[in-house]
PDB file of C-alpha atoms in Angstrom:
ATOM      1  CA  UNK A   6      18.442   3.612 -29.479  1.00  0.00           C
ATOM      2  CA  UNK A   7      21.672   2.016 -28.228  1.00  0.00           C
ATOM      3  CA  UNK A   8      21.585  -1.675 -27.468  1.00  0.00           C
ATOM      4  CA  UNK A   9      21.525  -2.749 -23.839  1.00  0.00           C
ATOM      5  CA  UNK A  10      24.244  -5.114 -22.596  1.00  0.00           C
ATOM      6  CA  UNK A  11      21.744  -7.977 -22.457  1.00  0.00           C
ATOM      7  CA  UNK A  12      20.413  -7.449 -25.994  1.00  0.00           C
ATOM      8  CA  UNK A  13      20.992 -10.244 -28.496  1.00  0.00           C
ATOM      9  CA  UNK A  14      23.361  -9.201 -31.284  1.00  0.00           C
ATOM     10  CA  UNK A  15      23.988 -12.565 -32.997  1.00  0.00           C
ATOM     11  CA  UNK A  16      21.652 -15.529 -33.342  1.00  0.00           C
ATOM     12  CA  UNK A  17      22.974 -18.584 -35.204  1.00  0.00           C
ATOM     13  CA  UNK A  18      19.907 -20.671 -35.892  1.00  0.00           C
ATOM     14  CA  UNK A  19      20.285 -24.381 -36.776  1.00  0.00           C
ATOM     15  CA  UNK A  20      23.027 -23.794 -39.334  1.00  0.00           C
ATOM     16  CA  UNK A  21      24.153 -26.648 -41.581  1.00  0.00           C
ATOM     17  CA  UNK A  22      26.822 -26.448 -44.279  1.00  0.00           C
ATOM     18  CA  UNK A  23      27.555 -29.194 -46.803  1.00  0.00           C
ATOM     19  CA  UNK A  24      29.559 -29.300 -50.021  1.00  0.00           C
ATOM     20  CA  UNK A  25      29.179 -31.853 -52.785  1.00  0.00           C
ATOM     21  CA  UNK A  26      31.727 -32.907 -55.392  1.00  0.00           C
ATOM     22  CA  UNK A  27      32.570 -36.010 -57.405  1.00  0.00           C
ATOM     23  CA  UNK A  28      33.599 -37.808 -54.212  1.00  0.00           C
ATOM     24  CA  UNK A  29      30.217 -37.238 -52.588  1.00  0.00           C
ATOM     25  CA  UNK A  30      28.823 -34.901 -49.920  1.00  0.00           C
ATOM     26  CA  UNK A  31      30.893 -33.543 -47.057  1.00  0.00           C
ATOM     27  CA  UNK A  32      29.061 -32.214 -43.998  1.00  0.00           C
ATOM     28  CA  UNK A  33      31.119 -29.299 -42.633  1.00  0.00           C
ATOM     29  CA  UNK A  34      28.646 -27.890 -40.077  1.00  0.00           C
ATOM     30  CA  UNK A  35      25.695 -29.694 -38.494  1.00  0.00           C
ATOM     31  CA  UNK A  36      22.923 -27.961 -36.544  1.00  0.00           C
ATOM     32  CA  UNK A  37      24.958 -25.096 -35.060  1.00  0.00           C
ATOM     33  CA  UNK A  38      22.736 -23.078 -32.740  1.00  0.00           C
ATOM     34  CA  UNK A  39      23.728 -20.333 -30.271  1.00  0.00           C
ATOM     35  CA  UNK A  40      23.174 -16.650 -29.458  1.00  0.00           C
ATOM     36  CA  UNK A  41      25.517 -13.869 -28.326  1.00  0.00           C
ATOM     37  CA  UNK A  42      24.665 -10.697 -26.457  1.00  0.00           C
ATOM     38  CA  UNK A  43      26.105  -7.233 -26.906  1.00  0.00           C
ATOM     39  CA  UNK A  44      29.620  -6.720 -25.545  1.00  0.00           C
ATOM     40  CA  UNK A  45      30.023 -10.472 -25.073  1.00  0.00           C
ATOM     41  CA  UNK A  46      33.358 -12.122 -25.933  1.00  0.00           C
ATOM     42  CA  UNK A  47      33.431 -15.649 -27.324  1.00  0.00           C
ATOM     43  CA  UNK A  48      36.150 -17.943 -28.630  1.00  0.00           C
ATOM     44  CA  UNK A  49      35.362 -20.625 -31.196  1.00  0.00           C
ATOM     45  CA  UNK A  50      37.801 -23.459 -30.626  1.00  0.00           C
ATOM     46  CA  UNK A  51      38.405 -26.901 -32.067  1.00  0.00           C
ATOM     47  CA  UNK A  52      40.807 -28.995 -34.093  1.00  0.00           C
ATOM     48  CA  UNK A  53      41.868 -28.060 -37.621  1.00  0.00           C
ATOM     49  CA  UNK A  54      39.119 -29.028 -40.056  1.00  0.00           C
ATOM     50  CA  UNK A  55      36.372 -28.949 -37.438  1.00  0.00           C
ATOM     51  CA  UNK A  56      34.503 -26.143 -39.249  1.00  0.00           C
ATOM     52  CA  UNK A  57      35.511 -23.119 -37.131  1.00  0.00           C
ATOM     53  CA  UNK A  58      36.495 -20.784 -39.966  1.00  0.00           C
ATOM     54  CA  UNK A  59      33.515 -21.842 -42.078  1.00  0.00           C
ATOM     55  CA  UNK A  60      31.228 -20.964 -39.171  1.00  0.00           C
ATOM     56  CA  UNK A  61      32.880 -17.554 -38.781  1.00  0.00           C
ATOM     57  CA  UNK A  62      32.465 -16.842 -42.509  1.00  0.00           C
ATOM     58  CA  UNK A  63      28.766 -17.709 -42.297  1.00  0.00           C
ATOM     59  CA  UNK A  64      28.287 -15.467 -39.244  1.00  0.00           C
ATOM     60  CA  UNK A  65      29.895 -12.672 -41.281  1.00  0.00           C
ATOM     61  CA  UNK A  66      27.644 -13.370 -44.269  1.00  0.00           C
ATOM     62  CA  UNK A  67      30.709 -14.111 -46.417  1.00  0.00           C
ATOM     63  CA  UNK A  68      29.530 -17.702 -46.940  1.00  0.00           C
ATOM     64  CA  UNK A  69      25.994 -19.077 -47.072  1.00  0.00           C
ATOM     65  CA  UNK A  70      24.626 -22.017 -45.070  1.00  0.00           C
ATOM     66  CA  UNK A  71      23.029 -25.024 -46.721  1.00  0.00           C
ATOM     67  CA  UNK A  72      20.273 -24.773 -44.114  1.00  0.00           C
ATOM     68  CA  UNK A  73      19.503 -22.404 -41.238  1.00  0.00           C
ATOM     69  CA  UNK A  74      20.241 -18.727 -40.860  1.00  0.00           C
ATOM     70  CA  UNK A  75      22.076 -16.040 -38.905  1.00  0.00           C
ATOM     71  CA  UNK A  76      20.400 -12.967 -37.453  1.00  0.00           C
ATOM     72  CA  UNK A  77      22.491  -9.877 -36.830  1.00  0.00           C
ATOM     73  CA  UNK A  78      20.829  -7.381 -34.483  1.00  0.00           C
ATOM     74  CA  UNK A  79      17.537  -9.020 -35.456  1.00  0.00           C
ATOM     75  CA  UNK A  80      18.109  -8.864 -39.230  1.00  0.00           C
ATOM     76  CA  UNK A  81      18.215 -12.121 -41.183  1.00  0.00           C
ATOM     77  CA  UNK A  82      21.495 -12.119 -43.145  1.00  0.00           C
ATOM     78  CA  UNK A  83      20.228 -14.616 -45.674  1.00  0.00           C
ATOM     79  CA  UNK A  84      16.776 -13.172 -46.302  1.00  0.00           C
ATOM     80  CA  UNK A  85      18.335 -10.361 -48.365  1.00  0.00           C
ATOM     81  CA  UNK A  86      20.350 -10.286 -51.583  1.00  0.00           C
ATOM     82  CA  UNK A  87      24.143 -10.097 -51.741  1.00  0.00           C
ATOM     83  CA  UNK A  88      24.266  -6.317 -52.104  1.00  0.00           C
ATOM     84  CA  UNK A  89      21.977  -5.786 -49.117  1.00  0.00           C
ATOM     85  CA  UNK A  90      23.985  -8.320 -47.100  1.00  0.00           C
ATOM     86  CA  UNK A  91      27.212  -6.479 -47.956  1.00  0.00           C
ATOM     87  CA  UNK A  92      25.654  -3.189 -46.868  1.00  0.00           C
ATOM     88  CA  UNK A  93      24.506  -4.722 -43.571  1.00  0.00           C
ATOM     89  CA  UNK A  94      27.967  -6.171 -43.011  1.00  0.00           C
ATOM     90  CA  UNK A  95      29.585  -2.803 -43.741  1.00  0.00           C
ATOM     91  CA  UNK A  96      27.393  -1.129 -41.088  1.00  0.00           C
ATOM     92  CA  UNK A  97      27.613  -3.705 -38.330  1.00  0.00           C
ATOM     93  CA  UNK A  98      30.552  -6.097 -38.788  1.00  0.00           C
ATOM     94  CA  UNK A  99      34.328  -5.779 -38.573  1.00  0.00           C
ATOM     95  CA  UNK A 100      36.602  -8.639 -39.659  1.00  0.00           C
ATOM     96  CA  UNK A 101      40.241  -9.312 -38.761  1.00  0.00           C
ATOM     97  CA  UNK A 102      42.105 -11.980 -40.734  1.00  0.00           C
ATOM     98  CA  UNK A 103      45.209 -13.982 -39.888  1.00  0.00           C
ATOM     99  CA  UNK A 104      46.820 -12.742 -43.112  1.00  0.00           C
ATOM    100  CA  UNK A 105      45.940  -9.049 -42.423  1.00  0.00           C
ATOM    101  CA  UNK A 106      44.262  -8.489 -45.852  1.00  0.00           C
ATOM    102  CA  UNK A 107      45.537  -4.931 -46.209  1.00  0.00           C
ATOM    103  CA  UNK A 108      45.502  -3.311 -49.648  1.00  0.00           C
ATOM    104  CA  UNK A 109      49.134  -3.060 -50.740  1.00  0.00           C
ATOM    105  CA  UNK A 110      48.601   0.049 -52.857  1.00  0.00           C
ATOM    106  CA  UNK A 111      47.131   2.021 -49.926  1.00  0.00           C
ATOM    107  CA  UNK A 112      49.105   3.371 -46.981  1.00  0.00           C
ATOM    108  CA  UNK A 113      48.073   2.735 -43.379  1.00  0.00           C
ATOM    109  CA  UNK A 114      45.828   5.792 -43.194  1.00  0.00           C
ATOM    110  CA  UNK A 115      44.148   5.040 -46.528  1.00  0.00           C
ATOM    111  CA  UNK A 116      43.517   1.405 -45.518  1.00  0.00           C
ATOM    112  CA  UNK A 117      41.744   2.547 -42.352  1.00  0.00           C
ATOM    113  CA  UNK A 118      39.882   5.340 -44.143  1.00  0.00           C
ATOM    114  CA  UNK A 119      38.465   2.947 -46.740  1.00  0.00           C
ATOM    115  CA  UNK A 120      35.430   1.580 -44.835  1.00  0.00           C
ATOM    116  CA  UNK A 121      34.570   5.111 -43.703  1.00  0.00           C
ATOM    117  CA  UNK A 122      34.770   6.435 -47.255  1.00  0.00           C
ATOM    118  CA  UNK A 123      32.572   3.580 -48.478  1.00  0.00           C
ATOM    119  CA  UNK A 124      30.059   4.715 -45.850  1.00  0.00           C
ATOM    120  CA  UNK A 125      30.359   8.309 -47.167  1.00  0.00           C
ATOM    121  CA  UNK A 126      31.722   9.567 -43.855  1.00  0.00           C
ATOM    122  CA  UNK A 127      32.913  13.165 -44.195  1.00  0.00           C
ATOM    123  CA  UNK A 128      35.232  12.772 -41.208  1.00  0.00           C
ATOM    124  CA  UNK A 129      37.022   9.720 -42.629  1.00  0.00           C
ATOM    125  CA  UNK A 130      40.556  11.148 -42.469  1.00  0.00           C
ATOM    126  CA  UNK A 131      40.190  12.554 -38.960  1.00  0.00           C
ATOM    127  CA  UNK A 132      38.522   9.431 -37.546  1.00  0.00           C
ATOM    128  CA  UNK A 133      41.036   7.066 -39.188  1.00  0.00           C
ATOM    129  CA  UNK A 134      43.958   9.164 -37.937  1.00  0.00           C
ATOM    130  CA  UNK A 135      42.603   9.032 -34.387  1.00  0.00           C
ATOM    131  CA  UNK A 136      42.093   5.258 -34.545  1.00  0.00           C
ATOM    132  CA  UNK A 137      45.623   4.659 -35.832  1.00  0.00           C
ATOM    133  CA  UNK A 138      46.873   6.757 -32.933  1.00  0.00           C
ATOM    134  CA  UNK A 139      44.793   4.595 -30.593  1.00  0.00           C
ATOM    135  CA  UNK A 140      46.600   1.449 -31.803  1.00  0.00           C
ATOM    136  CA  UNK A 141      50.019   3.084 -31.509  1.00  0.00           C
ATOM    137  CA  UNK A 142      50.634   3.896 -35.175  1.00  0.00           C
ATOM    138  CA  UNK A 143      50.214   7.658 -35.134  1.00  0.00           C
ATOM    139  CA  UNK A 144      53.694   8.043 -36.630  1.00  0.00           C
ATOM    140  CA  UNK A 145      53.132   5.460 -39.403  1.00  0.00           C
ATOM    141  CA  UNK A 146      50.156   6.941 -41.241  1.00  0.00           C
ATOM    142  CA  UNK A 147      51.912   7.259 -44.600  1.00  0.00           C
ATOM    143  CA  UNK A 148      53.653   3.887 -44.539  1.00  0.00           C
ATOM    144  CA  UNK A 149      52.593   1.131 -46.936  1.00  0.00           C
ATOM    145  CA  UNK A 150      52.028  -2.463 -45.756  1.00  0.00           C
ATOM    146  CA  UNK A 151      55.278  -3.748 -47.299  1.00  0.00           C
ATOM    147  CA  UNK A 152      57.382  -1.599 -44.934  1.00  0.00           C
ATOM    148  CA  UNK A 153      55.341  -2.436 -41.817  1.00  0.00           C
ATOM    149  CA  UNK A 154      56.123  -5.381 -39.543  1.00  0.00           C
ATOM    150  CA  UNK A 155      53.574  -8.165 -39.106  1.00  0.00           C
ATOM    151  CA  UNK A 156      52.489  -6.707 -35.775  1.00  0.00           C
ATOM    152  CA  UNK A 157      52.099  -3.242 -37.290  1.00  0.00           C
ATOM    153  CA  UNK A 158      50.073  -4.631 -40.175  1.00  0.00           C
ATOM    154  CA  UNK A 159      47.753  -6.395 -37.746  1.00  0.00           C
ATOM    155  CA  UNK A 160      47.376  -3.121 -35.804  1.00  0.00           C
ATOM    156  CA  UNK A 161      46.320  -1.420 -39.043  1.00  0.00           C
ATOM    157  CA  UNK A 162      43.860  -4.268 -39.641  1.00  0.00           C
ATOM    158  CA  UNK A 163      42.460  -3.836 -36.120  1.00  0.00           C
ATOM    159  CA  UNK A 164      42.111  -0.096 -36.640  1.00  0.00           C
ATOM    160  CA  UNK A 165      40.296  -0.682 -39.934  1.00  0.00           C
ATOM    161  CA  UNK A 166      37.935  -3.203 -38.300  1.00  0.00           C
ATOM    162  CA  UNK A 167      37.136  -1.044 -35.256  1.00  0.00           C
ATOM    163  CA  UNK A 168      37.025   2.366 -36.955  1.00  0.00           C
ATOM    164  CA  UNK A 169      33.360   1.990 -37.933  1.00  0.00           C
ATOM    165  CA  UNK A 170      32.536   0.970 -34.347  1.00  0.00           C
ATOM    166  CA  UNK A 171      30.900  -2.297 -35.458  1.00  0.00           C
ATOM    167  CA  UNK A 172      28.313  -4.071 -33.354  1.00  0.00           C
ATOM    168  CA  UNK A 173      30.216  -7.304 -34.033  1.00  0.00           C
ATOM    169  CA  UNK A 174      33.919  -7.973 -34.551  1.00  0.00           C
ATOM    170  CA  UNK A 175      34.994 -11.329 -35.974  1.00  0.00           C
ATOM    171  CA  UNK A 176      38.640 -12.415 -35.862  1.00  0.00           C
ATOM    172  CA  UNK A 177      40.021 -15.537 -37.560  1.00  0.00           C
ATOM    173  CA  UNK A 178      43.284 -16.640 -35.860  1.00  0.00           C
ATOM    174  CA  UNK A 179      44.346 -12.979 -35.465  1.00  0.00           C
ATOM    175  CA  UNK A 180      47.726 -13.917 -33.966  1.00  0.00           C
ATOM    176  CA  UNK A 181      48.447 -16.913 -36.193  1.00  0.00           C
ATOM    177  CA  UNK A 182      51.050 -15.063 -38.302  1.00  0.00           C
ATOM    178  CA  UNK A 183      52.748 -13.334 -35.365  1.00  0.00           C
ATOM    179  CA  UNK A 184      55.407 -14.246 -32.836  1.00  0.00           C
ATOM    180  CA  UNK A 185      54.270 -14.896 -29.259  1.00  0.00           C
ATOM    181  CA  UNK A 186      55.140 -11.473 -27.786  1.00  0.00           C
ATOM    182  CA  UNK A 187      53.580  -9.542 -30.688  1.00  0.00           C
ATOM    183  CA  UNK A 188      50.525 -11.762 -30.590  1.00  0.00           C
ATOM    184  CA  UNK A 189      50.072 -11.021 -26.878  1.00  0.00           C
ATOM    185  CA  UNK A 190      50.160  -7.281 -27.612  1.00  0.00           C
ATOM    186  CA  UNK A 191      47.591  -7.629 -30.404  1.00  0.00           C
ATOM    187  CA  UNK A 192      45.188  -9.656 -28.240  1.00  0.00           C
ATOM    188  CA  UNK A 193      45.503  -7.183 -25.365  1.00  0.00           C
ATOM    189  CA  UNK A 194      44.766  -4.328 -27.768  1.00  0.00           C
ATOM    190  CA  UNK A 195      41.798  -6.185 -29.264  1.00  0.00           C
ATOM    191  CA  UNK A 196      40.220  -6.751 -25.841  1.00  0.00           C
ATOM    192  CA  UNK A 197      40.911  -3.130 -24.821  1.00  0.00           C
ATOM    193  CA  UNK A 198      39.115  -1.850 -27.941  1.00  0.00           C
ATOM    194  CA  UNK A 199      36.314  -4.353 -27.406  1.00  0.00           C
ATOM    195  CA  UNK A 200      35.661  -2.980 -23.910  1.00  0.00           C
ATOM    196  CA  UNK A 201      36.109   0.632 -24.936  1.00  0.00           C
ATOM    197  CA  UNK A 202      33.711   0.500 -27.902  1.00  0.00           C
ATOM    198  CA  UNK A 203      31.210  -2.049 -26.530  1.00  0.00           C
ATOM    199  CA  UNK A 204      31.640  -4.407 -29.481  1.00  0.00           C
ATOM    200  CA  UNK A 205      30.697  -8.082 -29.376  1.00  0.00           C
ATOM    201  CA  UNK A 206      33.871 -10.046 -30.098  1.00  0.00           C
ATOM    202  CA  UNK A 207      33.999 -13.519 -31.648  1.00  0.00           C
ATOM    203  CA  UNK A 208      37.374 -15.037 -32.430  1.00  0.00           C
ATOM    204  CA  UNK A 209      38.557 -18.338 -33.851  1.00  0.00           C
ATOM    205  CA  UNK A 210      41.711 -19.506 -32.115  1.00  0.00           C
ATOM    206  CA  UNK A 211      43.687 -22.654 -31.390  1.00  0.00           C
ATOM    207  CA  UNK A 212      45.404 -20.873 -28.482  1.00  0.00           C
ATOM    208  CA  UNK A 213      43.821 -21.972 -25.204  1.00  0.00           C
ATOM    209  CA  UNK A 214      45.353 -19.001 -23.381  1.00  0.00           C
ATOM    210  CA  UNK A 215      43.568 -16.577 -25.691  1.00  0.00           C
ATOM    211  CA  UNK A 216      40.328 -18.566 -25.504  1.00  0.00           C
ATOM    212  CA  UNK A 217      40.463 -18.461 -21.692  1.00  0.00           C
ATOM    213  CA  UNK A 218      40.301 -14.659 -21.799  1.00  0.00           C
ATOM    214  CA  UNK A 219      36.859 -14.808 -23.436  1.00  0.00           C
ATOM    215  CA  UNK A 220      33.607 -15.033 -21.474  1.00  0.00           C
ATOM    216  CA  UNK A 221      32.531 -18.017 -23.587  1.00  0.00           C
ATOM    217  CA  UNK A 222      34.293 -20.872 -25.314  1.00  0.00           C
ATOM    218  CA  UNK A 223      32.292 -22.625 -28.024  1.00  0.00           C
ATOM    219  CA  UNK A 224      33.969 -25.900 -28.989  1.00  0.00           C
ATOM    220  CA  UNK A 225      33.353 -27.333 -32.448  1.00  0.00           C
ATOM    221  CA  UNK A 226      34.028 -31.024 -33.065  1.00  0.00           C
ATOM    222  CA  UNK A 227      33.307 -32.639 -36.431  1.00  0.00           C
ATOM    223  CA  UNK A 228      31.029 -29.764 -37.381  1.00  0.00           C
ATOM    224  CA  UNK A 229      28.939 -29.762 -34.199  1.00  0.00           C
ATOM    225  CA  UNK A 230      28.986 -27.733 -30.976  1.00  0.00           C
ATOM    226  CA  UNK A 231      30.351 -30.173 -28.413  1.00  0.00           C
ATOM    227  CA  UNK A 232      30.629 -27.667 -25.547  1.00  0.00           C
ATOM    228  CA  UNK A 233      29.590 -24.090 -24.741  1.00  0.00           C
ATOM    229  CA  UNK A 234      31.426 -23.019 -21.607  1.00  0.00           C
ATOM    230  CA  UNK A 235      30.802 -19.711 -19.852  1.00  0.00           C
ATOM    231  CA  UNK A 236      32.932 -17.953 -17.279  1.00  0.00           C
TER     232      UNK A 236
END
């Protein structure tokens, strides 16, 4: 049954994250607690070192909290083992990185096909080709990352993230490696795909203009939520 617009897709429940070394214990996140509904868009903002990227990694299940949990479409990410968490992430989560994270030995089409092939999709080539066309790279299918511009690489990364039609898309400074004009194009494309596919979008950004385009702005200061603004 498809989720309704009001359904909860992400629940971050009293998440703490600390690391300990010879210098002592550093508290990175402290009692982070919020929920997001389907199709909602949210920006996580704050100064460098405030814990934004750590929070995003925990929401993705790429990092584990010291205390608390994250529920994705009602499933507890940290009540399962790593393999089960990876399988859940593959089904429901897309991730876009500042540094693109494309596989250099795969061309654009193969990079976008990869998550579909891992899911044993028989239509991987057709679906990936259509998604690359959607992001304006229909003529660049056979090109490898090293011959693509930064903007083109980020378009491939967007296509790879959206091709599985994830319930949740997470983006960590998706325009941080791009010039202003290219970054504007990428953000516009990301929001277009978000609306078209009904994905919940959460992005970490230091750009207030980008954050203002989101329905919510969750501000992190010194590891805590200091503001949660809607509208």
